[in-house]
PDB file of C-alpha atoms and ligand atoms in Angstrom:
ATOM      1  CA  MET A 241      67.030-176.505 181.984  1.00 92.00           C
ATOM      2  CA  GLU A 242      68.205-179.031 184.932  1.00 98.00           C
ATOM      3  CA  ARG A 243      71.564-180.225 184.874  1.00 98.00           C
ATOM      4  CA  THR A 244      73.190-182.983 186.626  1.00 98.00           C
ATOM      5  CA  TYR A 245      76.858-183.870 187.057  1.00 99.00           C
ATOM      6  CA  ILE A 246      77.371-187.943 185.690  1.00 99.00           C
ATOM      7  CA  MET A 247      80.863-189.839 185.986  1.00 98.00           C
ATOM      8  CA  LEU A 248      81.637-193.210 184.492  1.00 99.00           C
ATOM      9  CA  LYS A 249      84.007-194.654 187.005  1.00 98.00           C
ATOM     10  CA  PRO A 250      87.134-196.630 186.269  1.00 98.00           C
ATOM     11  CA  ASP A 251      85.517-200.028 186.352  1.00 98.00           C
ATOM     12  CA  ALA A 252      82.903-198.652 183.681  1.00 98.00           C
ATOM     13  CA  VAL A 253      85.667-197.646 181.304  1.00 98.00           C
ATOM     14  CA  LYS A 254      87.939-200.809 182.009  1.00 98.00           C
ATOM     15  CA  ARG A 255      85.027-203.260 181.471  1.00 98.00           C
ATOM     16  CA  GLY A 256      84.077-201.331 178.064  1.00 98.00           C
ATOM     17  CA  LEU A 257      80.516-200.259 179.336  1.00 98.00           C
ATOM     18  CA  MET A 258      80.947-196.296 178.505  1.00 98.00           C
ATOM     19  CA  GLY A 259      78.820-197.099 175.298  1.00 98.00           C
ATOM     20  CA  GLU A 260      76.054-199.157 176.982  1.00 98.00           C
ATOM     21  CA  ILE A 261      75.774-196.751 179.730  1.00 98.00           C
ATOM     22  CA  ILE A 262      76.005-193.682 177.516  1.00 98.00           C
ATOM     23  CA  SER A 263      73.094-195.445 175.309  1.00 98.00           C
ATOM     24  CA  ARG A 264      70.853-195.921 178.359  1.00 98.00           C
ATOM     25  CA  ILE A 265      71.150-191.905 179.051  1.00 98.00           C
ATOM     26  CA  GLU A 266      70.364-191.028 175.457  1.00 98.00           C
ATOM     27  CA  ARG A 267      67.632-193.535 175.233  1.00 98.00           C
ATOM     28  CA  LYS A 268      66.100-191.627 178.320  1.00 98.00           C
ATOM     29  CA  ALA A 269      66.088-188.621 176.143  1.00 98.00           C
ATOM     30  CA  PHE A 270      68.357-186.893 178.558  1.00 98.00           C
ATOM     31  CA  LYS A 271      71.006-184.646 176.726  1.00 98.00           C
ATOM     32  CA  ILE A 272      74.699-184.997 177.309  1.00 98.00           C
ATOM     33  CA  THR A 273      76.127-181.606 176.853  1.00 98.00           C
ATOM     34  CA  ASN A 274      79.748-181.833 178.019  1.00 98.00           C
ATOM     35  CA  VAL A 275      82.272-184.809 178.319  1.00 98.00           C
ATOM     36  CA  LYS A 276      85.862-185.419 178.909  1.00 98.00           C
ATOM     37  CA  MET A 277      87.897-188.184 180.306  1.00 98.00           C
ATOM     38  CA  ILE A 278      90.271-187.264 183.308  1.00 98.00           C
ATOM     39  CA  THR A 279      92.072-189.286 186.141  1.00 98.00           C
ATOM     40  CA  LEU A 280      91.271-188.237 189.478  1.00 98.00           C
ATOM     41  CA  ASN A 281      93.590-187.869 192.518  1.00 98.00           C
ATOM     42  CA  GLU A 282      92.962-188.317 196.274  1.00 98.00           C
ATOM     43  CA  GLU A 283      92.715-184.452 196.863  1.00 98.00           C
ATOM     44  CA  ILE A 284      89.821-183.975 194.610  1.00 98.00           C
ATOM     45  CA  LEU A 285      88.252-187.154 195.978  1.00 98.00           C
ATOM     46  CA  ARG A 286      88.248-185.841 199.473  1.00 98.00           C
ATOM     47  CA  GLU A 287      86.384-182.836 198.413  1.00 98.00           C
ATOM     48  CA  HIS A 288      83.725-184.689 196.072  1.00 98.00           C
ATOM     49  CA  TYR A 289      83.362-187.507 198.549  1.00 98.00           C
ATOM     50  CA  ALA A 290      83.721-185.084 201.969  1.00 98.00           C
ATOM     51  CA  HIS A 291      80.763-186.984 203.469  1.00 97.00           C
ATOM     52  CA  LEU A 292      82.461-190.159 203.466  1.00 98.00           C
ATOM     53  CA  VAL A 293      86.312-189.748 204.455  1.00 98.00           C
ATOM     54  CA  ASP A 294      85.984-190.927 207.773  1.00 98.00           C
ATOM     55  CA  LYS A 295      84.042-194.253 206.566  1.00 98.00           C
ATOM     56  CA  PRO A 296      86.297-197.357 206.762  1.00 98.00           C
ATOM     57  CA  PHE A 297      85.709-197.929 203.125  1.00 97.00           C
ATOM     58  CA  PHE A 298      87.026-194.866 202.054  1.00 98.00           C
ATOM     59  CA  PRO A 299      90.755-195.639 201.302  1.00 98.00           C
ATOM     60  CA  ASP A 300      89.431-198.754 199.014  1.00 98.00           C
ATOM     61  CA  MET A 301      87.178-196.408 197.528  1.00 98.00           C
ATOM     62  CA  VAL A 302      90.129-193.834 196.671  1.00 98.00           C
ATOM     63  CA  THR A 303      92.360-196.870 195.210  1.00 98.00           C
ATOM     64  CA  TYR A 304      89.516-197.813 192.887  1.00 98.00           C
ATOM     65  CA  MET A 305      88.414-194.038 191.862  1.00 98.00           C
ATOM     66  CA  THR A 306      92.071-193.545 190.899  1.00 98.00           C
ATOM     67  CA  SER A 307      92.934-196.747 189.215  1.00 98.00           C
ATOM     68  CA  GLY A 308      92.226-195.201 185.568  1.00 98.00           C
ATOM     69  CA  PRO A 309      90.529-192.416 183.950  1.00 98.00           C
ATOM     70  CA  VAL A 310      86.635-191.514 184.512  1.00 98.00           C
ATOM     71  CA  LEU A 311      84.394-190.168 181.971  1.00 99.00           C
ATOM     72  CA  ALA A 312      83.012-186.958 183.373  1.00 98.00           C
ATOM     73  CA  MET A 313      79.631-185.436 181.650  1.00 98.00           C
ATOM     74  CA  ILE A 314      77.126-182.819 182.098  1.00 98.00           C
ATOM     75  CA  VAL A 315      73.846-184.112 181.412  1.00 98.00           C
ATOM     76  CA  GLU A 316      70.631-181.903 181.086  1.00 98.00           C
ATOM     77  CA  GLY A 317      66.606-182.285 180.893  1.00 98.00           C
ATOM     78  CA  ASP A 318      63.785-181.913 182.888  1.00 98.00           C
ATOM     79  CA  ASP A 319      64.116-183.662 186.542  1.00 98.00           C
ATOM     80  CA  VAL A 320      67.631-185.004 185.683  1.00 98.00           C
ATOM     81  CA  VAL A 321      68.887-184.968 188.727  1.00 99.00           C
ATOM     82  CA  LYS A 322      66.376-187.364 190.205  1.00 98.00           C
ATOM     83  CA  GLY A 323      65.887-189.136 186.568  1.00 98.00           C
ATOM     84  CA  MET A 324      69.477-190.069 186.451  1.00 98.00           C
ATOM     85  CA  ARG A 325      69.530-191.467 190.077  1.00 98.00           C
ATOM     86  CA  ASN A 326      66.474-193.778 188.988  1.00 98.00           C
ATOM     87  CA  ILE A 327      68.361-195.254 186.063  1.00 98.00           C
ATOM     88  CA  MET A 328      71.550-195.650 187.815  1.00 98.00           C
ATOM     89  CA  GLY A 329      69.736-197.623 190.644  1.00 98.00           C
ATOM     90  CA  ALA A 330      70.878-197.759 194.328  1.00 98.00           C
ATOM     91  CA  THR A 331      74.166-197.259 195.998  1.00 98.00           C
ATOM     92  CA  LYS A 332      74.221-200.900 197.398  1.00 97.00           C
ATOM     93  CA  TRP A 333      74.652-203.441 194.521  1.00 97.00           C
ATOM     94  CA  LEU A 334      72.147-205.790 196.276  1.00 97.00           C
ATOM     95  CA  GLU A 335      69.509-203.120 196.538  1.00 98.00           C
ATOM     96  CA  ALA A 336      69.922-201.885 193.043  1.00 98.00           C
ATOM     97  CA  GLU A 337      66.702-203.108 190.957  1.00 98.00           C
ATOM     98  CA  ALA A 338      67.237-205.206 187.793  1.00 98.00           C
ATOM     99  CA  GLY A 339      66.961-202.648 184.852  1.00 98.00           C
ATOM    100  CA  THR A 340      69.193-199.959 186.357  1.00 98.00           C
ATOM    101  CA  ILE A 341      72.702-199.568 185.306  1.00 98.00           C
ATOM    102  CA  ARG A 342      74.037-200.936 189.124  1.00 98.00           C
ATOM    103  CA  GLY A 343      71.247-203.228 189.372  1.00 98.00           C
ATOM    104  CA  ASP A 344      72.322-204.673 185.771  1.00 98.00           C
ATOM    105  CA  TYR A 345      76.247-204.558 185.790  1.00 98.00           C
ATOM    106  CA  ALA A 346      77.458-204.075 189.387  1.00 98.00           C
ATOM    107  CA  ASN A 347      78.306-206.896 191.766  1.00 97.00           C
ATOM    108  CA  SER A 348      80.051-204.399 194.248  1.00 97.00           C
ATOM    109  CA  THR A 349      78.891-201.574 196.446  1.00 97.00           C
ATOM    110  CA  THR A 350      82.210-199.641 196.011  1.00 97.00           C
ATOM    111  CA  GLU A 351      82.653-200.397 192.332  1.00 98.00           C
ATOM    112  CA  ASN A 352      79.286-199.595 191.292  1.00 98.00           C
ATOM    113  CA  LEU A 353      80.117-197.752 187.740  1.00 98.00           C
ATOM    114  CA  ILE A 354      78.745-194.400 188.020  1.00 98.00           C
ATOM    115  CA  HIS A 355      78.305-191.229 189.748  1.00 98.00           C
ATOM    116  CA  GLY A 356      75.179-189.073 189.874  1.00 98.00           C
ATOM    117  CA  SER A 357      74.608-186.077 191.953  1.00 98.00           C
ATOM    118  CA  ASP A 358      72.302-186.391 194.636  1.00 98.00           C
ATOM    119  CA  SER A 359      70.412-182.940 194.430  1.00 98.00           C
ATOM    120  CA  VAL A 360      70.192-179.866 192.233  1.00 98.00           C
ATOM    121  CA  GLU A 361      72.553-178.029 194.473  1.00 98.00           C
ATOM    122  CA  ASN A 362      74.952-180.550 194.413  1.00 98.00           C
ATOM    123  CA  ALA A 363      74.935-180.949 190.625  1.00 98.00           C
ATOM    124  CA  GLU A 364      75.737-177.199 190.179  1.00 98.00           C
ATOM    125  CA  ILE A 365      78.793-177.769 192.808  1.00 98.00           C
ATOM    126  CA  GLU A 366      79.857-180.877 191.214  1.00 98.00           C
ATOM    127  CA  ILE A 367      79.679-179.281 187.528  1.00 98.00           C
ATOM    128  CA  LYS A 368      81.846-176.525 188.771  1.00 98.00           C
ATOM    129  CA  ARG A 369      84.264-178.845 190.591  1.00 98.00           C
ATOM    130  CA  PHE A 370      84.706-180.728 187.293  1.00 98.00           C
ATOM    131  CA  PHE A 371      84.068-178.455 184.448  1.00 98.00           C
ATOM    132  CA  GLY A 372      84.412-174.994 185.845  1.00 96.00           C
ATOM    133  CA  GLU A 373      82.475-172.210 184.984  1.00 72.00           C
TER     134      GLU A 373
HETATM  135  N1  LIG B 171      80.661-196.455 198.721  1.00 72.51           N
HETATM  136  C1  LIG B 171      81.224-197.499 199.239  1.00 72.51           C
HETATM  137  N2  LIG B 171      80.637-198.328 200.099  1.00 72.51           N
HETATM  138  C2  LIG B 171      79.501-197.991 200.888  1.00 72.51           C
HETATM  139  C3  LIG B 171      78.628-196.854 200.446  1.00 72.51           C
HETATM  140  C4  LIG B 171      79.449-196.074 199.437  1.00 72.51           C
HETATM  141  O1  LIG B 171      82.433-198.076 198.705  1.00 72.51           O
HETATM  142  O2  LIG B 171      79.104-198.624 201.842  1.00 72.51           O
HETATM  143  C5  LIG B 171      81.211-195.867 197.645  1.00 72.51           C
HETATM  144  C6  LIG B 171      80.522-196.160 196.273  1.00 72.51           C
HETATM  145  O3  LIG B 171      81.326-196.359 195.180  1.00 72.51           O
HETATM  146  C7  LIG B 171      79.492-195.043 196.154  1.00 72.51           C
HETATM  147  C8  LIG B 171      80.587-193.922 196.732  1.00 72.51           C
HETATM  148  O4  LIG B 171      81.079-194.439 197.913  1.00 72.51           O
HETATM  149  O5  LIG B 171      79.030-194.926 195.045  1.00 72.51           O
HETATM  150  C9  LIG B 171      79.562-192.606 197.273  1.00 72.51           C
HETATM  151  O6  LIG B 171      78.489-192.871 197.924  1.00 72.51           O
HETATM  152  P1  LIG B 171      77.241-192.301 198.126  1.00 72.51           P
HETATM  153  O7  LIG B 171      76.738-192.701 199.682  1.00 72.51           O
HETATM  154  O8  LIG B 171      77.461-190.923 197.752  1.00 72.51           O
HETATM  155  O9  LIG B 171      76.273-193.063 197.014  1.00 72.51           O
HETATM  156  P2  LIG B 171      76.047-192.650 195.656  1.00 72.51           P
HETATM  157  O10 LIG B 171      75.616-191.399 195.598  1.00 72.51           O
HETATM  158  O11 LIG B 171      77.000-193.056 194.721  1.00 72.51           O
HETATM  159  O12 LIG B 171      74.841-193.854 195.357  1.00 72.51           O
HETATM  160 MG1  LIG B 172      76.531-189.751 196.419  1.00 72.51          MG
END
């Protein structure tokens, strides 16, 4: 069964949207198999977002991502990596369609509520990074 790494970001926690987002995952009949609330630090963010460390927005993103706890999850299902990316919506908030999580709730590209792995290979790396074996 395919798995993906999902993380509800600090704005989702602070805004009280965890239940709303979890409901959408459950309505899609994906299975949440593991959850934990953790607070990230810059070191793990440099690893997790290694492709972005040189971007101008990276420092602001670290400030945001370390501003409060996140809800880390493993979600399971057929084609769940792509399926979760579909229900999350596009990275850029203005491109995220209404009916997606980001399309319905985000008005910032940095503070965009949710992380989801972008490939099956990265999902396994990220699950290991945040949940261990
Ligand atoms: N991000 C940002 N500005 C950008 C692009 C990305 O602040 O122009 C942040 C945003 O929080 C995003 C994260 O960096 O979710 C990771 O970017 P990625 O391109 O991997 O997008 P995602 O996979 O989250 O859709
Ligand atoms: Mg990404």
